[in-house]
GROMACS .gro file of C-alpha atoms in nm:
model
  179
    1UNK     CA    1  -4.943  25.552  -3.416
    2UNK     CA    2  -5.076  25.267  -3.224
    3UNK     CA    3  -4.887  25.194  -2.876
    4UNK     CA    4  -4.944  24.846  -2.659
    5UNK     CA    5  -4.737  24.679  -2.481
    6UNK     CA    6  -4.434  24.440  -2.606
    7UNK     CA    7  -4.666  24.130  -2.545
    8UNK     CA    8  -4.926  24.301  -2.803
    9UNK     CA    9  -4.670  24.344  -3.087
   10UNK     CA   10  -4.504  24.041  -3.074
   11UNK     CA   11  -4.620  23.760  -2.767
   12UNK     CA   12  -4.439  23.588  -2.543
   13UNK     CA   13  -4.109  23.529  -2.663
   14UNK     CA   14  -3.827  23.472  -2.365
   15UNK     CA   15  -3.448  23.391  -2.436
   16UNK     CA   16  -3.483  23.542  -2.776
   17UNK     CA   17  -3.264  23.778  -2.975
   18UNK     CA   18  -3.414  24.038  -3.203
   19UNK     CA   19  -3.253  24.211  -3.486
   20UNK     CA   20  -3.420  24.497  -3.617
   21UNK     CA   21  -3.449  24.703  -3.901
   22UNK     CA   22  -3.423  25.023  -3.788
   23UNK     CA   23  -3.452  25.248  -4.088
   24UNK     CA   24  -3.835  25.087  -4.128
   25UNK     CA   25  -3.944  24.939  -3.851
   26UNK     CA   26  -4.221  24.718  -4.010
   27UNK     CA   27  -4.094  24.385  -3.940
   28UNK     CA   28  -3.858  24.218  -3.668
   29UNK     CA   29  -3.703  23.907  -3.682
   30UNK     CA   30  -3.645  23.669  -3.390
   31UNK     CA   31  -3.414  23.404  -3.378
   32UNK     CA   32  -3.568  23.135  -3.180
   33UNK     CA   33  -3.530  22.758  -3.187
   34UNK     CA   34  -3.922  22.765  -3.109
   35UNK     CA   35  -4.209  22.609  -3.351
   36UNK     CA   36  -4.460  22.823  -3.174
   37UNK     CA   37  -4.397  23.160  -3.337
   38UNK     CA   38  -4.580  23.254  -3.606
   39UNK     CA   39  -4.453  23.211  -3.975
   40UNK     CA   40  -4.129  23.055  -3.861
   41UNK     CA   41  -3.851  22.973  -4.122
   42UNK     CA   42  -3.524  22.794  -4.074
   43UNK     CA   43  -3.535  22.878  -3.734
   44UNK     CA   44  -3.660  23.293  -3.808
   45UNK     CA   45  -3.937  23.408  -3.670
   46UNK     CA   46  -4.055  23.723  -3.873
   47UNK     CA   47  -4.340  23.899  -3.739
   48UNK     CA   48  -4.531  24.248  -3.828
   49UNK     CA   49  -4.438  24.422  -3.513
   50UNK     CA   50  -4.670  24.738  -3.373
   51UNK     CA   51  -4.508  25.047  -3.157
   52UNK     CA   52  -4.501  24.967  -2.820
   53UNK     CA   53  -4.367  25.131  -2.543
   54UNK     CA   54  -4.117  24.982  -2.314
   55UNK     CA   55  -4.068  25.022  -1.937
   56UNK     CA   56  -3.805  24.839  -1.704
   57UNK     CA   57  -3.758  25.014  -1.387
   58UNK     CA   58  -3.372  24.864  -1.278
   59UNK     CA   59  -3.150  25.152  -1.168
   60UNK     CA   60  -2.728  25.036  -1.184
   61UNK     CA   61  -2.439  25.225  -0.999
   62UNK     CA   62  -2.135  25.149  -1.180
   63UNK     CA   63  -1.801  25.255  -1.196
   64UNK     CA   64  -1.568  25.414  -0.869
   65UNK     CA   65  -1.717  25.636  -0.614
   66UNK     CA   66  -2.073  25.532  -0.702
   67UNK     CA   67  -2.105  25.293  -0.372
   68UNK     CA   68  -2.109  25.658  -0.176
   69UNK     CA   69  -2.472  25.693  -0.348
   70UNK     CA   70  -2.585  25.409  -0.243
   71UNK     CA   71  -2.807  25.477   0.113
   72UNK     CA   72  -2.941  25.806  -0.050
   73UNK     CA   73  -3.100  25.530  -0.329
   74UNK     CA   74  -3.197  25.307  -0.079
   75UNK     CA   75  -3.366  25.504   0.169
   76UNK     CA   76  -3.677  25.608  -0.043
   77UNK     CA   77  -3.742  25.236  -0.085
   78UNK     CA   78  -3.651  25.054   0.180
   79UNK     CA   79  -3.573  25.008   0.570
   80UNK     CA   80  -3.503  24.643   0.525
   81UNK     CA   81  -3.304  24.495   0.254
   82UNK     CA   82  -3.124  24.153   0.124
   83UNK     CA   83  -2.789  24.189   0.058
   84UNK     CA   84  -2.676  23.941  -0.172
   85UNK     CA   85  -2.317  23.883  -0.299
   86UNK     CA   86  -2.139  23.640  -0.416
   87UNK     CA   87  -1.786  23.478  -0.331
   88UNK     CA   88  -1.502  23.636  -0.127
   89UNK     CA   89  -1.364  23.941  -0.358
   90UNK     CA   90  -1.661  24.098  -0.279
   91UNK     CA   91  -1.488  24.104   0.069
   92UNK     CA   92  -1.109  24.125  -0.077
   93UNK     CA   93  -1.159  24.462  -0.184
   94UNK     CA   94  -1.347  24.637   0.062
   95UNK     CA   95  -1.686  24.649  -0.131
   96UNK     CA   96  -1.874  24.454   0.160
   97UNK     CA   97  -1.739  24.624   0.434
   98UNK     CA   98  -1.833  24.964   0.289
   99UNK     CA   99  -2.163  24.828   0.200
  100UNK     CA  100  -2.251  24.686   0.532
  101UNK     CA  101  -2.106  25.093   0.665
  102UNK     CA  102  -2.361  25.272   0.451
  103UNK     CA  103  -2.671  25.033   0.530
  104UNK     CA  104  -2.566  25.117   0.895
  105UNK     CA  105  -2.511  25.466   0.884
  106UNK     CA  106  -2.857  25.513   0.704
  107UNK     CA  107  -3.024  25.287   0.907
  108UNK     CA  108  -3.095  25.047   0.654
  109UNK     CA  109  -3.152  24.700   0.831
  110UNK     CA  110  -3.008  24.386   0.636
  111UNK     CA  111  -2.985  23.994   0.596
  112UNK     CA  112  -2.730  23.833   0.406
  113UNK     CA  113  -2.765  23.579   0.083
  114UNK     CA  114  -2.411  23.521   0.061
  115UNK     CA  115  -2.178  23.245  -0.221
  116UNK     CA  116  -2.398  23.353  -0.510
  117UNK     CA  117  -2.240  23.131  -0.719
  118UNK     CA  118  -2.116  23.184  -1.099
  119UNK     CA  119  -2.488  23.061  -1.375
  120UNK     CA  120  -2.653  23.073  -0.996
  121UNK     CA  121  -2.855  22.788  -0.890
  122UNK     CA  122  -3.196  22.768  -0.866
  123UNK     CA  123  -3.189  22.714  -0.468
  124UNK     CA  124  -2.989  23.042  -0.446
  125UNK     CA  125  -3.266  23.200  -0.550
  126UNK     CA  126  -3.496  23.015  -0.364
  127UNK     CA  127  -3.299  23.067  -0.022
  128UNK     CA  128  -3.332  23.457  -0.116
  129UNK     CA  129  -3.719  23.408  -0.165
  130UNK     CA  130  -3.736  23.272   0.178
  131UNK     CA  131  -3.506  23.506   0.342
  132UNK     CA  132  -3.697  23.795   0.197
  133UNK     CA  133  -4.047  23.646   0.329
  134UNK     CA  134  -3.934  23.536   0.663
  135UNK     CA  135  -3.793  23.888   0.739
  136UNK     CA  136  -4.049  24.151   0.524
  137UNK     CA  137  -3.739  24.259   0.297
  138UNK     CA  138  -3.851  24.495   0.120
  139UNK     CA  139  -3.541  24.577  -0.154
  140UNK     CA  140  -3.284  24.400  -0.293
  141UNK     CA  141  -2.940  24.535  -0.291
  142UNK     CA  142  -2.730  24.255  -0.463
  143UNK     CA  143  -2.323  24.371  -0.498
  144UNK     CA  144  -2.086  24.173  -0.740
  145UNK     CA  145  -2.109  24.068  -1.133
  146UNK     CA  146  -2.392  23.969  -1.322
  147UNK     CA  147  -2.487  23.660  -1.166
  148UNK     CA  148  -2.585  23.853  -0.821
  149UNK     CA  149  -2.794  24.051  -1.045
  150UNK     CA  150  -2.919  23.792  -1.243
  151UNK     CA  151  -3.022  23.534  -0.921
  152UNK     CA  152  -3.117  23.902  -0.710
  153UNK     CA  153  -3.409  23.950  -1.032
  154UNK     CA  154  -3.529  23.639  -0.996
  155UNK     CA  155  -3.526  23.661  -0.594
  156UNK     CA  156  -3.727  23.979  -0.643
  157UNK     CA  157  -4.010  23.844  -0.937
  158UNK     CA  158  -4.021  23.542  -0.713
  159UNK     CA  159  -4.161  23.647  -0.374
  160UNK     CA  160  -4.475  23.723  -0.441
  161UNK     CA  161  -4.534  23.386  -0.674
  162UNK     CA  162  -4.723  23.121  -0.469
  163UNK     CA  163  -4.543  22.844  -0.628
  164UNK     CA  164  -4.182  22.755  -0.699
  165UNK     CA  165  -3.922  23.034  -0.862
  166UNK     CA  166  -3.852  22.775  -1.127
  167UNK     CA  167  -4.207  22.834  -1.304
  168UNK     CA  168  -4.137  23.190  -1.324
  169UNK     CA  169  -3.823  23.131  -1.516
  170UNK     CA  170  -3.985  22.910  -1.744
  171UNK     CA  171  -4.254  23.144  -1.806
  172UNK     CA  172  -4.236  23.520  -1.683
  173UNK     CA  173  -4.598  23.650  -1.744
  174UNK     CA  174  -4.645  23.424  -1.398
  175UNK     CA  175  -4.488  23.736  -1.272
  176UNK     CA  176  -4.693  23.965  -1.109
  177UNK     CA  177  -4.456  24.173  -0.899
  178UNK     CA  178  -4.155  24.235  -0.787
  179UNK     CA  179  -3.922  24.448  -0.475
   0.00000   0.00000   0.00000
């Protein structure tokens, strides 16, 4: 078996979606709108694909109770986080309020990114960036749906890039790092 990584069996490919046969993984077909890929027809990509392993370090509390865990996950990280959240119902049912307890009680400092909008905006993320530079934040903690998460990745892939957060959505190996 040969193992590389996901950029050896297949290149760069962001925004994709991959359909696999599972039952003999030789090939994989991408559906892509891009010319660049190799051997592309009708707008599929196939591709020999190689093993490769595959490592993404995120770690999700879901579901009721699970905000109770959330200094002990914390602490081994961080002493100074972003909080970042998005409109009032956040606040409306209590979820802030208990946040901002825990970080206290575990003596977690904290700055605020707050009206994380719905499809965020590119200047959400860079206000995070700046937030998380100017005060040596060293974690994210973002609370709400899947556009806090979404805009608190990029925050996170962005601070250590020199230029602007944009250029690391438009092409993530400019990622080197990320809280």
């Amino acid at each position: 078996d040969q193992t590389g990584t996901s950029e050896d069996a297949y290149g760069y490919a962001e925004g994709v979606t991959m359909l696999a046969d599972i039952s003999s993984v030789d090939a994989i077909y991408i559906v892509c709108g891009r010319t660049d890929m190799r051997k592309s027809i009708d707008g599929l990509c196939a591709i020999i694909m190689k093993n490769f392993n595959f490592h993404a370090p995120t770690k999700i509390l879901f579901g009721k109770g699970q905000i109770e865990n959330l200094g002990k996950e914390i602490k081994p990280y961080a002493k100074k986080v972003l909080l970042a959240y998005g409109g009032g119902s956040v606040k409306k049912i209590g979820l802030y309020d208990k946040t901002i307890s825990i970080l206290k009680e575990n003596g977690i400092e904290f700055v605020e990114l707050s009206g994380i909008e719905p499809n965020p905006k590119i200047e959400s993320v860079r206000d995070g960036v700046k937030l998380c530079r100017e005060n040596n934040l060293e974690a994210i903690v973002a609370i709400g749906g899947g556009s806090v998460i979404d805009c608190s990745k990029a925050i996170s892939a962005s601070i250590d890039y020199k230029g602007d957060p944009w250029d690391i959505l438009l092409d993530s190996r400019l990622i080197t790092s990320a809280i």
